[in-house]
PDB file of C-alpha atoms in Angstrom:
ATOM      1  CA  UNK A   1    -197.851 104.913  39.208  1.00 79.00           C
ATOM      2  CA  UNK A   2    -195.392 104.811  42.050  1.00 86.00           C
ATOM      3  CA  UNK A   3    -194.330 101.103  43.510  1.00 91.00           C
ATOM      4  CA  UNK A   4    -195.405 101.643  47.019  1.00 89.00           C
ATOM      5  CA  UNK A   5    -198.885 102.055  45.168  1.00 87.00           C
ATOM      6  CA  UNK A   6    -198.117  99.311  42.921  1.00 90.00           C
ATOM      7  CA  UNK A   7    -197.257  96.717  46.148  1.00 94.00           C
ATOM      8  CA  UNK A   8    -200.076  98.302  48.131  1.00 92.00           C
ATOM      9  CA  UNK A   9    -202.500  96.959  45.574  1.00 92.00           C
ATOM     10  CA  UNK A  10    -201.118  93.216  45.844  1.00 94.00           C
ATOM     11  CA  UNK A  11    -201.301  93.676  49.351  1.00 95.00           C
ATOM     12  CA  UNK A  12    -205.007  94.494  48.992  1.00 94.00           C
ATOM     13  CA  UNK A  13    -205.459  91.703  45.961  1.00 94.00           C
ATOM     14  CA  UNK A  14    -203.625  88.846  47.949  1.00 96.00           C
ATOM     15  CA  UNK A  15    -206.081  90.215  51.481  1.00 96.00           C
ATOM     16  CA  UNK A  16    -209.443  89.759  49.191  1.00 95.00           C
ATOM     17  CA  UNK A  17    -208.027  86.280  47.686  1.00 96.00           C
ATOM     18  CA  UNK A  18    -207.045  84.859  51.383  1.00 97.00           C
ATOM     19  CA  UNK A  19    -209.981  85.878  52.827  1.00 95.00           C
ATOM     20  CA  UNK A  20    -212.577  84.835  49.714  1.00 96.00           C
ATOM     21  CA  UNK A  21    -210.519  81.587  49.917  1.00 96.00           C
ATOM     22  CA  UNK A  22    -210.958  81.094  53.489  1.00 96.00           C
ATOM     23  CA  UNK A  23    -213.980  79.576  53.713  1.00 95.00           C
ATOM     24  CA  UNK A  24    -213.802  76.933  51.782  1.00 96.00           C
ATOM     25  CA  UNK A  25    -209.896  76.554  52.978  1.00 96.00           C
ATOM     26  CA  UNK A  26    -210.788  75.945  56.607  1.00 96.00           C
ATOM     27  CA  UNK A  27    -213.627  73.149  56.402  1.00 96.00           C
ATOM     28  CA  UNK A  28    -211.808  71.508  53.652  1.00 95.00           C
ATOM     29  CA  UNK A  29    -209.425  71.581  56.682  1.00 96.00           C
ATOM     30  CA  UNK A  30    -211.816  70.518  59.441  1.00 96.00           C
ATOM     31  CA  UNK A  31    -213.504  67.394  56.974  1.00 95.00           C
ATOM     32  CA  UNK A  32    -210.561  66.274  56.159  1.00 93.00           C
ATOM     33  CA  UNK A  33    -208.811  65.899  59.754  1.00 95.00           C
ATOM     34  CA  UNK A  34    -212.230  64.964  60.750  1.00 95.00           C
ATOM     35  CA  UNK A  35    -212.649  61.869  58.161  1.00 93.00           C
ATOM     36  CA  UNK A  36    -208.489  61.108  58.850  1.00 91.00           C
ATOM     37  CA  UNK A  37    -209.249  60.335  61.648  1.00 93.00           C
ATOM     38  CA  UNK A  38    -212.021  58.305  61.221  1.00 91.00           C
ATOM     39  CA  UNK A  39    -210.028  56.255  58.481  1.00 90.00           C
ATOM     40  CA  UNK A  40    -206.959  55.787  61.240  1.00 89.00           C
ATOM     41  CA  UNK A  41    -209.660  54.588  64.130  1.00 92.00           C
ATOM     42  CA  UNK A  42    -211.967  52.210  61.974  1.00 90.00           C
ATOM     43  CA  UNK A  43    -208.945  50.651  59.639  1.00 86.00           C
ATOM     44  CA  UNK A  44    -211.559  52.188  56.432  1.00 84.00           C
ATOM     45  CA  UNK A  45    -209.110  52.883  53.925  1.00 82.00           C
ATOM     46  CA  UNK A  46    -211.197  53.824  51.161  1.00 82.00           C
ATOM     47  CA  UNK A  47    -211.087  56.578  48.687  1.00 79.00           C
ATOM     48  CA  UNK A  48    -214.479  58.223  47.689  1.00 80.00           C
ATOM     49  CA  UNK A  49    -214.910  57.914  51.785  1.00 82.00           C
ATOM     50  CA  UNK A  50    -211.850  60.850  51.949  1.00 84.00           C
ATOM     51  CA  UNK A  51    -212.953  62.287  48.512  1.00 89.00           C
ATOM     52  CA  UNK A  52    -217.322  62.707  48.769  1.00 91.00           C
ATOM     53  CA  UNK A  53    -218.104  64.505  52.338  1.00 91.00           C
ATOM     54  CA  UNK A  54    -214.913  66.688  51.205  1.00 92.00           C
ATOM     55  CA  UNK A  55    -216.482  67.891  48.273  1.00 94.00           C
ATOM     56  CA  UNK A  56    -220.542  68.274  49.707  1.00 95.00           C
ATOM     57  CA  UNK A  57    -218.753  69.997  52.152  1.00 95.00           C
ATOM     58  CA  UNK A  58    -216.901  72.503  50.310  1.00 96.00           C
ATOM     59  CA  UNK A  59    -220.335  72.939  47.741  1.00 96.00           C
ATOM     60  CA  UNK A  60    -222.226  73.792  51.247  1.00 96.00           C
ATOM     61  CA  UNK A  61    -220.098  76.429  52.317  1.00 96.00           C
ATOM     62  CA  UNK A  62    -219.717  78.208  49.105  1.00 96.00           C
ATOM     63  CA  UNK A  63    -223.347  78.280  48.602  1.00 96.00           C
ATOM     64  CA  UNK A  64    -223.504  79.882  52.101  1.00 96.00           C
ATOM     65  CA  UNK A  65    -220.365  82.447  51.212  1.00 96.00           C
ATOM     66  CA  UNK A  66    -220.716  82.862  48.088  1.00 96.00           C
ATOM     67  CA  UNK A  67    -222.322  86.329  49.646  1.00 95.00           C
ATOM     68  CA  UNK A  68    -219.635  87.476  51.601  1.00 95.00           C
ATOM     69  CA  UNK A  69    -217.607  86.690  48.384  1.00 96.00           C
ATOM     70  CA  UNK A  70    -219.099  87.806  45.594  1.00 95.00           C
ATOM     71  CA  UNK A  71    -219.102  91.325  48.681  1.00 96.00           C
ATOM     72  CA  UNK A  72    -215.096  90.875  49.409  1.00 95.00           C
ATOM     73  CA  UNK A  73    -214.541  91.662  45.687  1.00 95.00           C
ATOM     74  CA  UNK A  74    -216.790  93.936  45.140  1.00 95.00           C
ATOM     75  CA  UNK A  75    -215.418  95.704  48.008  1.00 94.00           C
ATOM     76  CA  UNK A  76    -212.269  95.284  46.898  1.00 94.00           C
ATOM     77  CA  UNK A  77    -212.538  96.677  43.188  1.00 94.00           C
ATOM     78  CA  UNK A  78    -214.633  99.812  44.375  1.00 93.00           C
ATOM     79  CA  UNK A  79    -212.013 100.671  47.298  1.00 91.00           C
ATOM     80  CA  UNK A  80    -208.794  99.724  45.289  1.00 89.00           C
ATOM     81  CA  UNK A  81    -209.453  99.970  41.279  1.00 89.00           C
ATOM     82  CA  UNK A  82    -212.462 102.098  40.855  1.00 90.00           C
ATOM     83  CA  UNK A  83    -210.142 104.611  42.774  1.00 87.00           C
ATOM     84  CA  UNK A  84    -207.141 103.746  41.417  1.00 85.00           C
ATOM     85  CA  UNK A  85    -208.765 104.908  37.360  1.00 85.00           C
ATOM     86  CA  UNK A  86    -210.354 107.503  38.896  1.00 86.00           C
ATOM     87  CA  UNK A  87    -206.756 109.327  40.215  1.00 81.00           C
ATOM     88  CA  UNK A  88    -206.395 109.016  37.224  1.00 74.00           C
TER      89      UNK A  88
END
């Protein structure tokens, strides 16, 4: 296996990891910003106010996007890893 092949697989793996984590990270950013803005406007500084809504949003988005995440992982495995194994 040559160095460009290894770097190509690494690049594809990093991209797949980015795409898998994007829904959860983006919804956490949006919910966290909204909660932070709400806390700044109302002067309510309660730790559970930030934790519980973020955790709920993460669970909901994970439940909604688990098919996409699984399909992305399977696609990466089939297009990169299986083809590499078949070539050897």
